[in-house]
Structures are given as structure tokens and as C-alpha cells.
XYZ file of C-alpha atoms in Angstrom:
550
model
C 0.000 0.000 0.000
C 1.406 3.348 -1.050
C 2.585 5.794 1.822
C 1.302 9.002 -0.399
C -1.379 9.699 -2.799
C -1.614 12.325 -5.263
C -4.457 13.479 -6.931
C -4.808 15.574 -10.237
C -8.198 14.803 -10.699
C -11.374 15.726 -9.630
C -13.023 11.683 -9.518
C -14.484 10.418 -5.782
C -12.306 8.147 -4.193
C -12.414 5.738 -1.967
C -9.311 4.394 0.290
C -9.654 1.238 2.703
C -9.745 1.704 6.509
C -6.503 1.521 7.936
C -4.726 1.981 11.132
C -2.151 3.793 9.093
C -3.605 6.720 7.758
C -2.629 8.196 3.917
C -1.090 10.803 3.158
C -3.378 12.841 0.457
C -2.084 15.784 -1.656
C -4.315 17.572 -3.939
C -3.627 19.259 -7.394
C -6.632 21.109 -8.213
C -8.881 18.300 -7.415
C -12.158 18.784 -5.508
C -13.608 15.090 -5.408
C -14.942 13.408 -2.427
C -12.506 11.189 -0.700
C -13.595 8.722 1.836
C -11.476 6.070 3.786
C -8.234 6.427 5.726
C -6.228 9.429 5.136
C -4.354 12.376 6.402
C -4.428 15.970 4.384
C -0.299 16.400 3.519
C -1.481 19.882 1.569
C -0.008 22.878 3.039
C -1.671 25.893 1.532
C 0.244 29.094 2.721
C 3.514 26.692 2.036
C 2.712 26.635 -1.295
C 1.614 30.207 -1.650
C 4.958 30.707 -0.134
C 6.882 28.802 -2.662
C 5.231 30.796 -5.877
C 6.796 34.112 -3.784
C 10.429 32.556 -3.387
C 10.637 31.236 -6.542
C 9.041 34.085 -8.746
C 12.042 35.970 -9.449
C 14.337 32.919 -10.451
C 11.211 31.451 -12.634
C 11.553 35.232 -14.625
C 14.920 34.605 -14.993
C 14.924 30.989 -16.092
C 12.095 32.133 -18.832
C 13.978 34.881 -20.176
C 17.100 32.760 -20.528
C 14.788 30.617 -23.292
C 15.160 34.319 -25.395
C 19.161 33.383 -26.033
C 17.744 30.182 -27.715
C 15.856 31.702 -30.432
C 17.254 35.959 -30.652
C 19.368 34.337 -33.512
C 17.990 33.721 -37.196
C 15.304 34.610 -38.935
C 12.490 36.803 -37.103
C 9.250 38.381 -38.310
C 9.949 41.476 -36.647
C 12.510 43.005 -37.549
C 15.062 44.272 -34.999
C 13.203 42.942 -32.486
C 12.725 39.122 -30.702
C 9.394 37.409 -31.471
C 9.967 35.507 -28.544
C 8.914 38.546 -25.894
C 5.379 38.623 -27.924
C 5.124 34.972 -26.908
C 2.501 33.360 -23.866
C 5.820 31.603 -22.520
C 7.304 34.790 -22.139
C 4.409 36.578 -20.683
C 3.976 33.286 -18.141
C 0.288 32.817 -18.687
C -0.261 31.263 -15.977
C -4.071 31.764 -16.612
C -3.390 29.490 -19.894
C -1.123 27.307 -18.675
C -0.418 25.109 -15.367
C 3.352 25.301 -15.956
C 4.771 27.485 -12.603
C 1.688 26.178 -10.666
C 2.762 22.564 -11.071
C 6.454 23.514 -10.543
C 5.775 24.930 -7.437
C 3.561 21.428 -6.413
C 6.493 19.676 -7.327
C 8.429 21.080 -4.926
C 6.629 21.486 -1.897
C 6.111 17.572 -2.329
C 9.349 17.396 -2.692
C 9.839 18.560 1.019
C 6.877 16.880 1.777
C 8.470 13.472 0.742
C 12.243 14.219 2.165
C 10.775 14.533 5.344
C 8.047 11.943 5.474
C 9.762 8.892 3.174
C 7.234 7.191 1.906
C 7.577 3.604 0.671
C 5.283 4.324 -2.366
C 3.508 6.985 -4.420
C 0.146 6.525 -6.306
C -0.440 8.870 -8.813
C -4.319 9.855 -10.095
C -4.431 11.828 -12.719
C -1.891 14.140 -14.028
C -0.077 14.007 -17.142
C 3.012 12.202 -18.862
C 5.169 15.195 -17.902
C 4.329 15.451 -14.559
C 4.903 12.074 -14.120
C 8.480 12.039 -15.012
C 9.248 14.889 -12.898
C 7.778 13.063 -9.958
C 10.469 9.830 -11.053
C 13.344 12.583 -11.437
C 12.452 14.237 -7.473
C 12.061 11.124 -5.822
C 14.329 8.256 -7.580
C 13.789 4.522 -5.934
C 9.948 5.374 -4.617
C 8.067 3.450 -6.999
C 5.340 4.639 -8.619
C 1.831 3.440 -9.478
C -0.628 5.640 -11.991
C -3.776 5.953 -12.088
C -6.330 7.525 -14.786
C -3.507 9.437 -16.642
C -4.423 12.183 -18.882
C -3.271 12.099 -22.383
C -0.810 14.625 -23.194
C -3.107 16.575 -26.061
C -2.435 16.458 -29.578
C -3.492 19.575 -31.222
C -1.134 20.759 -33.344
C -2.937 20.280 -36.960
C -6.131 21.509 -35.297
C -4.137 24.602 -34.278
C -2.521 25.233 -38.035
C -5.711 24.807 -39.771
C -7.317 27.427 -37.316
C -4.627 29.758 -38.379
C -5.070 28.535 -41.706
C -8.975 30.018 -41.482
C -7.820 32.711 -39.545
C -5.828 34.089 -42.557
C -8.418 33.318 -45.365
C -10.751 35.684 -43.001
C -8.804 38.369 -43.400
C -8.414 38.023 -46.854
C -11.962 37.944 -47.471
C -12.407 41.312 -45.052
C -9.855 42.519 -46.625
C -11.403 42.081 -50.339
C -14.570 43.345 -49.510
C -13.640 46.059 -47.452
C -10.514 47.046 -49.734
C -12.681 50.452 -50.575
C -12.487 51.873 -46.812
C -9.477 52.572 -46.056
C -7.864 54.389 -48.855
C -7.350 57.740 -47.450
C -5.000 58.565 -45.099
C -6.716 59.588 -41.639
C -5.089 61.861 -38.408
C -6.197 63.627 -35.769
C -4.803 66.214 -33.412
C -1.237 66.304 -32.478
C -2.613 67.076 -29.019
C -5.155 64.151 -28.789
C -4.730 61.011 -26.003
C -5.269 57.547 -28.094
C -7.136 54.919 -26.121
C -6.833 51.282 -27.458
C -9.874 49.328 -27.306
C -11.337 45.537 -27.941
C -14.321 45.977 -29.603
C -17.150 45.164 -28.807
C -15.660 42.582 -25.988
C -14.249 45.938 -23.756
C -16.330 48.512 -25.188
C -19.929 49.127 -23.859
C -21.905 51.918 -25.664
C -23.020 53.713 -22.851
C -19.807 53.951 -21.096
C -16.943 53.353 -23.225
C -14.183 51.418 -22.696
C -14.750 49.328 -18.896
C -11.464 49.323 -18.168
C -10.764 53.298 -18.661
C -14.585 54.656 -18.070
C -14.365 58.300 -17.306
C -10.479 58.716 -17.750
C -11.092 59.148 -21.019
C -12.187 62.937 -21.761
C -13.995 64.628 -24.736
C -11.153 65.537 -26.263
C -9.285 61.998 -26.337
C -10.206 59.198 -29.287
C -10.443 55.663 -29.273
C -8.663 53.014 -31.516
C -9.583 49.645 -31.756
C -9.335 46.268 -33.410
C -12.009 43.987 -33.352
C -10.495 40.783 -35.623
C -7.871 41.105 -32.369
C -5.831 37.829 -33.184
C -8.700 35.762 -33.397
C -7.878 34.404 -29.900
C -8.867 37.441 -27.822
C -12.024 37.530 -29.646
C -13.572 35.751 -33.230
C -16.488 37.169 -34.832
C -17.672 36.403 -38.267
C -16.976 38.247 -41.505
C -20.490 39.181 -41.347
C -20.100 39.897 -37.961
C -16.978 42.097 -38.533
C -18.805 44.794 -41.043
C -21.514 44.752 -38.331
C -19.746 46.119 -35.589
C -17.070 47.778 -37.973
C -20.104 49.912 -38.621
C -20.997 50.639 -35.164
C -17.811 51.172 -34.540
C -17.584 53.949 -36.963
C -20.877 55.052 -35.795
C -19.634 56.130 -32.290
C -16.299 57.799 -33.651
C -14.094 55.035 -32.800
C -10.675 54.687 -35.478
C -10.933 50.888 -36.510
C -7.104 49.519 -36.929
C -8.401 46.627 -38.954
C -9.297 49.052 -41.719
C -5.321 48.983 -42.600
C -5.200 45.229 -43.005
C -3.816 44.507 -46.244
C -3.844 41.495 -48.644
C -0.009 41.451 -48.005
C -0.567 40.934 -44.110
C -2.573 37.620 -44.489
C 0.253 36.559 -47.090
C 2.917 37.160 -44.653
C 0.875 35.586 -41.898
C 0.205 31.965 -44.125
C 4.237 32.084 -45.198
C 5.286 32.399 -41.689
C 3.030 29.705 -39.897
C 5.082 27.067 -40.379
C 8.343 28.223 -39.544
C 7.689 30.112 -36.438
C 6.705 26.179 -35.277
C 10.049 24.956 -36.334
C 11.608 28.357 -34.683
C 10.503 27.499 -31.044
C 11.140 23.849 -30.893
C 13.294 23.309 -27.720
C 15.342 20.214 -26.345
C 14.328 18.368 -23.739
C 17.477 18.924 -21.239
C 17.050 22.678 -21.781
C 14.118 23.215 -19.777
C 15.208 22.005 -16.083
C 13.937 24.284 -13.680
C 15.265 23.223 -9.834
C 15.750 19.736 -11.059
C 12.409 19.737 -12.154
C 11.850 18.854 -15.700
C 9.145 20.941 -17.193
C 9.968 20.306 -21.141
C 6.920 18.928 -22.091
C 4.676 21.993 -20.460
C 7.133 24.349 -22.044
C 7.221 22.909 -25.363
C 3.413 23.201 -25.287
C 3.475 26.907 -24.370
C 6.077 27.556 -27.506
C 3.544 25.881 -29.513
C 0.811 27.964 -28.563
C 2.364 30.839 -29.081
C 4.390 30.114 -32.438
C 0.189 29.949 -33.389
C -0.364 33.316 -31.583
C 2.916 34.735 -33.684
C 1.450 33.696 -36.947
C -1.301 35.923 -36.281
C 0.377 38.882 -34.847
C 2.693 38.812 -37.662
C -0.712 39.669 -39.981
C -2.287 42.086 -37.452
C 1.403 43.944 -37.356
C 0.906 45.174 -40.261
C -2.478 46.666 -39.648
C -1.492 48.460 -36.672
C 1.818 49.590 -38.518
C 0.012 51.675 -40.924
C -2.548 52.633 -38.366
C 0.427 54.576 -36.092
C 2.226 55.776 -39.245
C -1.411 57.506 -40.331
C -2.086 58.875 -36.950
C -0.626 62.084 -35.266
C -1.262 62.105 -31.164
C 0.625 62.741 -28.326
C 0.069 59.463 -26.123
C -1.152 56.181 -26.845
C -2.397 54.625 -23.858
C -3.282 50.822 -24.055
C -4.343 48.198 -21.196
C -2.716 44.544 -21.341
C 0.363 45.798 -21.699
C 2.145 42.490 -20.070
C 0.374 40.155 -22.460
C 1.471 39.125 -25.838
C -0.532 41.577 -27.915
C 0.170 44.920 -25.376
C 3.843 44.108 -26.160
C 3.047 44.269 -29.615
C 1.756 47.557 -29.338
C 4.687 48.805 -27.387
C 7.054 47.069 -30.042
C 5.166 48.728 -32.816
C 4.936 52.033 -30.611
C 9.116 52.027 -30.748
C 9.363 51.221 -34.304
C 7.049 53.176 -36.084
C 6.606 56.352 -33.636
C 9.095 57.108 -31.537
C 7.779 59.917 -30.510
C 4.572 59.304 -28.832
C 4.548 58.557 -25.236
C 3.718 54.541 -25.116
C 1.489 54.590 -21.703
C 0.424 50.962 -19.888
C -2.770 50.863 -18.097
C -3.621 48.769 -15.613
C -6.100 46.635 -16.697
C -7.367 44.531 -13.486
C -5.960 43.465 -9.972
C -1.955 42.745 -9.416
C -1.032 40.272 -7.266
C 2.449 38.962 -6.159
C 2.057 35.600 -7.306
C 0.374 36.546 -10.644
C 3.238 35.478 -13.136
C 2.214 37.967 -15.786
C 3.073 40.979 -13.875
C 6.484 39.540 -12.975
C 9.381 39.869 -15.435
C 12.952 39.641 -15.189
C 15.813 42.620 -14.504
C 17.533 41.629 -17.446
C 15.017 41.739 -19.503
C 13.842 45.575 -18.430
C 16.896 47.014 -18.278
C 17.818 47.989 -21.987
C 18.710 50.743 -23.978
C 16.176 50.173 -26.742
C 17.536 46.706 -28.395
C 14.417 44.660 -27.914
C 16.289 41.683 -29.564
C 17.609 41.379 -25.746
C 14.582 43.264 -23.984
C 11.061 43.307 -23.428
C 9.188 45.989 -25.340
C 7.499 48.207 -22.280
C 5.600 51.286 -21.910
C 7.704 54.526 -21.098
C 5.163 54.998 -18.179
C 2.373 52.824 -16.665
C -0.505 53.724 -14.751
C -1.144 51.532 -11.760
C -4.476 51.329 -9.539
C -2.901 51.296 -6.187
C 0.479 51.549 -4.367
C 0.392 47.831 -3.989
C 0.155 47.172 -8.201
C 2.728 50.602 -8.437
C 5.075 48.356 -6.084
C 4.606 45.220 -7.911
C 5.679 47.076 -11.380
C 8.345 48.838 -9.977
C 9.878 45.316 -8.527
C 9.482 44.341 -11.798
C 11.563 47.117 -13.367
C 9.186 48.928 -14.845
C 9.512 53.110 -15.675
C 8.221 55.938 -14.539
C 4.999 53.839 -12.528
C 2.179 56.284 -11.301
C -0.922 55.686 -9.231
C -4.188 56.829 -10.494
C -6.590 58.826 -8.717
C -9.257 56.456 -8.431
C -9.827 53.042 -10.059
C -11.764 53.926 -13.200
C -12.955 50.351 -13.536
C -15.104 50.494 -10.490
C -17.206 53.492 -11.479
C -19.949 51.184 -11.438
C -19.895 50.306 -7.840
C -20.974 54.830 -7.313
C -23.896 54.688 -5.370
C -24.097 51.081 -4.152
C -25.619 50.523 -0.892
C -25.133 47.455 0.406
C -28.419 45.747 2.191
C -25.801 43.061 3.500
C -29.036 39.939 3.375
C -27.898 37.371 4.769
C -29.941 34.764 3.430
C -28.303 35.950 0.288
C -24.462 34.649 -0.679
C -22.823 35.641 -3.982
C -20.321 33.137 -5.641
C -18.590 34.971 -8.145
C -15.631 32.609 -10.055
C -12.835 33.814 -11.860
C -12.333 33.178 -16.044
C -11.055 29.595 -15.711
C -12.072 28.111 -12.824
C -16.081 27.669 -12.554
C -16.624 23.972 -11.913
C -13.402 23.996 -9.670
C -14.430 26.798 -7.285
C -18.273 25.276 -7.612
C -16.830 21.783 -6.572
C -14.892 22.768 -3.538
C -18.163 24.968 -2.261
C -20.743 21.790 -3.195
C -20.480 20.113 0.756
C -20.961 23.933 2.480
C -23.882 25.164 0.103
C -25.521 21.429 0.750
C -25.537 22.473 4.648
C -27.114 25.806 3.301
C -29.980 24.977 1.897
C -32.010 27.829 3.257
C -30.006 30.308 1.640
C -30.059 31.952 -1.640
C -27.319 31.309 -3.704
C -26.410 33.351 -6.808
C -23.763 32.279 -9.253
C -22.726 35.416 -11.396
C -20.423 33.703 -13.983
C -17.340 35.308 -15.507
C -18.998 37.001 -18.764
C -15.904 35.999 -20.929
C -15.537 32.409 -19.717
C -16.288 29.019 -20.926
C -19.689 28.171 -19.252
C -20.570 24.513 -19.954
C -19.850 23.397 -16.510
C -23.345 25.218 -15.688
C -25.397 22.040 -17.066
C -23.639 19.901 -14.231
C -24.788 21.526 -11.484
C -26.607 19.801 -8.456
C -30.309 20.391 -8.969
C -30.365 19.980 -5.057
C -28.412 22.942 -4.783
C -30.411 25.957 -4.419
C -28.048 27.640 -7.300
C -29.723 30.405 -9.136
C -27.290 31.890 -12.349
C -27.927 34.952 -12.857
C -26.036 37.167 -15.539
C -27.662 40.451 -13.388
C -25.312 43.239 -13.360
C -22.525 42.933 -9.850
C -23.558 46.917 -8.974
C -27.215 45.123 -8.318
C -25.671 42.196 -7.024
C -23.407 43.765 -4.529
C -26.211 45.623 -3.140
C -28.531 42.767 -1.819
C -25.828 39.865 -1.042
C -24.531 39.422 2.553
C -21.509 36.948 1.712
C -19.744 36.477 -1.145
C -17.274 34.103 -2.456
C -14.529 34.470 -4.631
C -11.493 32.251 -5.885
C -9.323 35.345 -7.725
C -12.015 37.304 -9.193
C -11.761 40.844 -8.619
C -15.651 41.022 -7.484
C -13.916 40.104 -4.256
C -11.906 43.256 -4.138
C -15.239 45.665 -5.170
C -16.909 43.747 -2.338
C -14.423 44.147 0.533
C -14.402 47.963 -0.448
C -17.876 48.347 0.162
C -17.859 46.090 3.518
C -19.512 42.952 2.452
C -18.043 39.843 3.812
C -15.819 38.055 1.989
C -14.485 34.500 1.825
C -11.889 33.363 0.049
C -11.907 29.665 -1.814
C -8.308 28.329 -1.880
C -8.200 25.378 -4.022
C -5.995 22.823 -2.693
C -2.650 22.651 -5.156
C -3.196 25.754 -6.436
C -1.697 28.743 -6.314
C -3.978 32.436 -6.083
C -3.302 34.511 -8.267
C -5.662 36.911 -6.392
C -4.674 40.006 -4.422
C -6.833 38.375 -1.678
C -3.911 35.758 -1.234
C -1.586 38.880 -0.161
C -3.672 39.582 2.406
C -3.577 39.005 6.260
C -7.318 37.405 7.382
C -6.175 38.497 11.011
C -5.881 42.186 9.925
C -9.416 41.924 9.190
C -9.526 42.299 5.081
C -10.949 39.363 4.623
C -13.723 37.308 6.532
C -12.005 34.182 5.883
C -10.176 31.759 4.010
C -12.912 28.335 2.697
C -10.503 25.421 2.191
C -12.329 22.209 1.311
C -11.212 18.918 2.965
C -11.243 15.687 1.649
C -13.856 14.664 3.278
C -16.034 16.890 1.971
């Protein structure tokens, strides 16, 4: 019988009485376990690990940028591999640092316990191996072992479509964008996502009333086709309405030559960031598999950029303005911008915005001091704003360790104009569970034992608009679960609890004195500002860890 059991999965299980009791450690799974066992997850251990090991993981990241600065390179003077999601650590995307970090915390976990055995549920081929490689001589047994996904045609001929789309928009729209178009030297720039970011009424969410009457808005809605697809039809649609509320639509540049470009690099951006297997060992854990599949991703991502570069190329070239100020500034296609920004005018003040909550352990915001400290040559350095606007001192202290320039705080968080004028009613018959983009069913699975010894109350589920929602026809009909897609100002001012994983409802809720309580998943890290908290200094109303048990 195996001294420790890990679990990747989510499946029940059941473990045979014992006088000996298990040791369980959880990766993200939220399953019912019954039997003989003892929890060997260590939360705030693990938390801990992401903030020791955050700096070196930059490091080890950036040093993947030697591998590929060399050769060919769709952008010129520059390294394609800072636009990629390996660069950027998307954690969000991919469970790369998160398992790292797993890995070794059981690694201390099995130096000092020595168990005579593992048994592995779940988890993946690579994850595997680095389990033999930490803990040689402890045999092994798996259990329900994913497949390691095989995408890779499925990816090209999405990229593939994703190319003949803009060639079609491109030939019927050929007639709208033949003149060239400026506007004031004076005028602010606001880049957009439309109609994902934009709301009619309001603007932009993320900038709401920063922007003024004089400033204009610029935005792409073909994005890279990742960030947001819409049909051809689709496109003229909102092109249209667009146009219709004085927005500048970048796509308008696209040119038959961009597609082109885009279908005669696919292929050998695939072949450019193919790695070896002994160069990705990260504390003696061997992460080439996870990393290989993050390259992948983003030689797809590449493909696309290299056609939208060209849109947003001409775009700058055609515009006069004294700032352009753009949010996702750490993610592939805000250091883009910045890269095109550099290239093609110099001369305009690239400004980062801060687009949602910073957190210490949130990979994204975290990059390396070699890779911020340059003079320009963005074949060794990550394109960057020249100044970025933070939301508090606690994001402003987070860029700043990062190395990033000339970091301000804004006067108020524009975001949360919304939340003017909410009263809270603080019912407590009434909780809120609010999950973050990617983790619905996870956060609903660890809550499903405490809302079954609350069935009195009212639960609402407000989903993440922009997430992947099919977990919703799985839900206990016992549970008294009511979705609602009922806007959070409304929701904030009738709930008297809410729940939150690492979406920022949490943050808008502890600002206007609702209780909060945090869901820590065991195995994996938060991302959420929430996790940088103290309970005991009374920000939060507590931390809900489910047990095995449960």
C-alpha cells in the first residue's frame, strides 16, 4: 500500500480503513474522498513557494530568449519571442509554474516523510516524469492518466482560417481605407477591444471616465482571433458601429499582403521554437513537455500577430497624437503595441494601463531585470511602456519590482465606477459566488459540501462574462443555485456573503464592507490580491478550504 497519494483529478475516491492513515495531496482536485487518510497539503507553504521562486522562474524564462534571438524573425530588430505566452507566463493558460511549485513542496513533503510508495491519479506524462526525477527509488503506481493533447494540426488549420478571413475582409472592405486619416497632435489615443471591452453607454470598462472629450479611441475587433472571433459578417456589423460612435478601426489597414505574410510564416515560427528536452530544467524539475506546449501555442499566436502587425503599422504611421495609452500591456498583444509604438513612432509617449488586480504571485506581472533594463535593443529586452498607470500603491510596487519606468498611481480606479452609489443591504440569506475566467466547476466543486448544509439560503452564481460556461449544465439540482447574468452593482447591493477564488468582485466587495471569503483550491496557487492579504488584519472574513472529506 502506497505511503502518499496524489491526486490531479477531480473523480471520488475511496481508500480502505486503515490503522495507518494516507497521506493525500491535492492538485486542483475537488472530489470526495472517503477512507483512511491524512491531508499532507499545506496551503500558505505553497503560496509561499510561488513568492520565493518568482524571481528565479523570470529569470529561467527569459534565458529561453538566447535560444531563439538568432535567425530569422518576423519582426525586424526585435525578438518574437517577448510577444510569446511563454514569455508573458500565462499562468491563466497554462499550469506550468503552478505545477512547478507542487512539485516542490512535495518534494519537502516526501524528504521529510519517506514514503515507501507513491500513487499517482491523474496528471499528465510530464508530470509524471518529474515526480520519477524528485524522488528516484519510490516506486510509482498511476492511475487515470491524462493524455498529453495532440493539437497541433487543429491549431494550423485554425490559423489557416484565420488568414483566409482576413483576406476575405480585406477584399470586400478594400474600398475603406484608402485615405490617409489623423487627428490632433494634441489628442490622447485609447486602445480598445471591440465590442468585448467597449460598452456603448460607457466606453471602454477598463478606462470609463479617464477618457475625456477631447481623447479618441482606436480599436481592433479581428484582435488575433484568440482574444475575440467574430464572423466576416459579424466584422462589417460592428465595424459599422464602430464607426458610428467615432471610434478609429485599426483593422481598416489590413492589407492582402498581411494575411500573405501571416500563411508564409506559420510554419516556420513552429520549427523556430522547438526546444530540447534537457534545456528546460527548472530546480531539477523537468518541465519540457509543459514548455514545449506553451512555444507551440504561441508560435500559433505569432502567426497571427505577424498579420495584425501590419495593420497596426500603418494605423500609427497615419495617426498624429501625443500618447497612446493601451491596457494589457504584459500580455502578448500589449507588447506588440509597445514594439510597434518604438518602431514606427518614436515619438509618442507609449502609456500601460492597468487593466485589473496585481497580485504577487500573478506570473504575468512579474518579469525579469535583465530583460527591463535595456537601452532600446528589444532583440535582448522586453518591449514596455515609457510609463504605466497603476491602480494602487500595492500594483505601483509590484511594477516597480518588476523594473518597470516611470509607474504612477491613479486617482481612483476607473474600472469600479460602477460600484458609485451602491448601498449594500448586506441579506444574509443571500451569498454571492462569483468565479474567476477559468475556474467555474473547480471553485463550484470545492463549495458543493458547504452550500448542501445551506440549503435555506439563496445562492447566486454570477459567472465570468468571458468564460467558458458549460460546466453550468452539471450543477446539483439539489443545490439551491440560481445563475444569474444580473449586473454585480445590483448584485453587490442585496448579497450578505460572497465568495470568490481570484475574481476581482472580491476586491469591489471588501471595499464596500460585504463579507468576503476566500476559496483556496488545494494545489493551487492564487493569483488573487486576496492571497496577499492578512485574514487576522481583518480584510478578509475568511479563508474556505475544502477537505477531503467533503
Amino acid at each position: 500500500m502506497a505511503d502518499l497519494i496524489i491526486i490531479c483529478d477531480s473523480w471520488p475516491l475511496s481508500l480502505p480503513i486503515s490503522s495507518d492513515p494516507q497521506l493525500i495531496y491535492r492538485i486542483g482536485a475537488t472530489g470526495k474522498i472517503t477512507g483512511c487518510f491524512v491531508e499532507a497539503n499545506d496551503a500558505f507553504r505553497l503560496q509561499e513557494i510561488a513568492r520565493e521562486v518568482r524571481d528565479e522562474y523570470a529569470r529561467w524564462i527569459y534565458s529561453f530568449n538566447k535560444k531563439f534571438e538568432d535567425g530569422a524573425d518576423p519582426f525586424l530588430r526585435a525578438s518574437s519571442f517577448f510577444l510569446t505566452d511563454c514569455s508573458c507566463k500565462r499562468t491563466e493558460l497554462f499550469g506550468t509554474f503552478n505545477l512547478i511549485c507542487n512539485l516542490i513542496l512535495l518534494r519537502e513533503i516526501i524528504n521529510k516523510k519517506m514514503p515507501t510508495g507513491i500513487e499517482l491519479y491523474g496528471g499528465d506524462k510530464q508530470f509524471r516524469s518529474a515526480l520519477l526525477k524528485i524522488v528516484p527509488g519510490v516506486p510509482i503506481t498511476t492511475h487515470r492518466s491524462h493524455r498529453y493533447p495532440r493539437w497541433g494540426a487543429r491549431r494550423l488549420m485554425s490559423d489557416i482560417r484565420y488568414c483566409l478571413e482576413i483576406a476575405v475582409i480585406v477584399l470586400l472592405g478594400r474600398s475603406v481605407a484608402n485615405s490617409k486619416k489623423s487627428v490632433s497632435s494634441q489628442q490622447r489615443v485609447f486602445f480598445t477591444i471591440f465590442p468585448k471591452m467597449y460598452d456603448l453607454n460607457r466606453g471602454d470598462r477598463k478606462y470609463g471616465k479617464f477618457v475625456k472629450g477631447p481623447d479618441h479611441y482606436a480599436a481592433s475587433i479581428v484582435t488575433d482571433g484568440m482574444h475575440q472571433h467574430v464572423s466576416i459578417r459579424q466584422f462589417f456589423r460592428l465595424r459599422a458601429k464602430a464607426k458610428a460612435n467615432g471610434i478609429s478601426v485599426i483593422d481598416d489597414y489590413l492589407r492582402h499582403v498581411d494575411w500573405i505574410r501571416g500563411l508564409i510564416w506559420m510554419v516556420p515560427l513552429r520549427f523556430k521554437f522547438r526546444i530540447n528536452d534537457e534545456d528546460c530544467t527548472f530546480r531539477g524539475i523537468d518541465a519540457s513537455l509543459w514548455v514545449r506546449e506553451e512555444l507551440q501555442l504561441s508560435a500559433s499566436r505569432l502567426s497571427r500577430f505577424v498579420v495584425l502587425s501590419g495593420a497596426i503599422s500603418r494605423f500609427l504611421s497615419n495617426t498624429q497624437m501625443s500618447e497612446f495609452i493601451y491596457y494589457l500591456h504584459e500580455y502578448p498583444i500589449g507588447r506588440l503595441l509597445s514594439l510597434l509604438l518604438s518602431r514606427e513612432t518614436p515619438e509618442v509617449t507609449k502609456v500601460g494601463y492597468q487593466h485589473g488586480p496585481a497580485a504577487w504571485a500573478k506570473m504575468v506581472y512579474c518579469i525579469s531585470p535583465e530583460e527591463s533594463k535595456h537601452d532600446g535593443n528589444l532583440k535582448t529586452g522586453v518591449p514596455m511602456p515609457d510609463r504605466v498607470l497603476a491602480e494602487d500603491d500595492k500594483s505601483a510596487e509590484i511594477y516597480r519590482h518588476s523594473g518597470y519606468r516611470r509607474v504612477e498611481v491613479l486617482d481612483r480606479i476607473w474600472r469600479l465606477d460602477y460600484l458609485d452609489g451602491v448601498q449594500p443591504s448586506l441579506e444574509h440569506d443571500c451569498w454571492l459566488i462569483a468565479p474567476g475566467l477559468h475556474d467555474g466547476a473547480t471553485v463550484l466543486a470545492a463549495l458543493k459540501s458547504l452550500l448542501t448544509k445551506h440549503l435555506d439560503k439563496t445562492i447566486l452564481l454570477r459567472t465570468h462574462p468571458l468564460a467558458n460556461n458549460e460546466y453550468l449544465k452539471d450543477i446539483d439540482p439539489r443545490l439551491p443555485i440560481t445563475v444569474t447574468s444580473e449586473s454585480v452593482s445590483n448584485l453587490l447591493g442585496k448579497v450578505g456573503a460572497v465568495f470568490v477564488s481570484y475574481s476581482s468582485i472580491g476586491q469591489e466587495a471588501l471595499m464596500l464592507g460585504i463579507p468576503v471569503y476566500f476559496v483556496q483550491i488545494p494545489g493551487v496557487i492564487s493569483e488573487s490580491p486576496l492571497a496577499d492579504l492578512q485574514p487576522s488584519g481583518g480584510w478578509i472574513s475568511g479563508q474556505y478550504r475544502p477537505t477531503s472529506d467533503e
